Amino acid sequence: MAPLRALLALPVSLVLLAPAPAGSPAPAVPAVDAVLPLLVTRGGAPAAALLASDVTGLRHARAGSGVDRADHFRAGSITKTFIATVVLQLAEERRLSLSDSVERHLPGLVRGAGNDGRALTLRSLLTHTSGLHDFATDTGGTVPVTPLQAVRIALTHPPAAPGRFAYSNTNYVLLGLIVEQVTGRSYADETERRVLTPLGLTGTSFPGSRTSLPRPHGRSYAADGTDVTRLDPRVAGAAGELVTTLADLDRFHSALLGGELLPPRRMREMLDTRTAQGAYGMGLFPVRLPCGTTVWGHNGRISGSYVRTAATVDGRRVLTFRVNTDALTDPGLESALLAAEFCPRTS
């Protein structure tokens, strides 16, 4: 994870970019294959890879050496999209309600420094509007902790203004605990049963405390060049421990947005950003590209890996790219890559 920052600090790509004024010529959009190498030459990544899918099939590209299409890698906070999906499935089954208080499911846990689980709902956790402090800002994203330790770290800090969007990994650690309390199974087992197995996501797993990556995999590097391929996933837990592949992330987002995992009314809730003042839905956030197209997805940052998935709202077109380091030194390249994929090219 990025030092002294949230596990996934939402990047500049979260800013809603204004479309070109009416009547102005559309800017030329380069091909994806032209932008991807810039993640290495200008973005500071040792290597990059992407996999895009649409009705015409799959397209794979890579730049630099050390990553490949079939590699397993750490997906960081894209884990949140999986957890949110499970919570919404449980809501559809009436095993919980998004209006439930945190206290109802985890009695007495969220108390201290002005924090009170009786006043917080599951909806506020899903949308990052609980005000709970992000434990990862204290651990630097490098210290393995249990879920209860993560929550206790957060509760040594007073809350931010409840009801306002403030990204916090603590929210999804709590949701992981709630899934376990409601189902009697860990969030990892429940997500595997409800999402991974039905979709055939054989390259995706919750490693728990396992520090190694499944084969095949490349190397992962921190921003200072340190090899961090081996990592204890408990630095992130339900907020970001997932290991996956490019193909699995494309398949998951296509299935989710295409209606295979949630009924329409729950998808509408997932994509409703009003609670978070337009910034975030539930495990997904929108980005409006310069051409006016809005894509949905998430990004993930964990030590040695930065990943981004974006898709059209119907899931028919999906792009996932990854680099084998923590972040890009030129964050504008992410928006450029998304525009290259989702905006029409002009000759």
Tab-separated table of C-alpha atoms in Angstrom, residues 22 27 29 125 129 134 148-149 166 178-179 201 203 223 232 236 243 246 280 293 305 317 325 327 333:
chain	number	residue	atom	x	y	z
A	22	ALA	CA	-20.781	22.269	-27.676
A	27	PRO	CA	-9.992	15.993	-29.620
A	29	VAL	CA	-7.972	10.129	-29.219
A	125	LEU	CA	-20.129	1.880	5.106
A	129	THR	CA	-20.019	8.255	4.250
A	134	ASP	CA	-9.045	4.989	7.677
A	148	LEU	CA	-10.598	-6.198	14.992
A	149	GLN	CA	-7.173	-4.573	15.272
A	166	ALA	CA	-14.521	10.275	2.963
A	178	ILE	CA	-20.828	-8.203	9.021
A	179	VAL	CA	-20.881	-10.740	6.178
A	201	LEU	CA	-13.142	-17.023	-11.748
A	203	GLY	CA	-7.640	-17.193	-11.097
A	223	ALA	CA	7.940	2.937	-5.528
A	232	ASP	CA	1.096	-10.456	3.908
A	236	ALA	CA	-5.611	-4.949	3.721
A	243	VAL	CA	-5.482	-11.807	-5.838
A	246	LEU	CA	-6.814	-9.519	-15.946
A	280	TYR	CA	-19.009	6.898	-5.194
A	293	THR	CA	-18.877	8.758	-21.951
A	305	SER	CA	0.554	-3.225	-7.589
A	317	ARG	CA	-17.159	-3.206	-22.882
A	325	THR	CA	4.377	-0.961	-8.845
A	327	ALA	CA	1.359	4.069	-8.553
A	333	LEU	CA	-2.082	8.639	-18.050
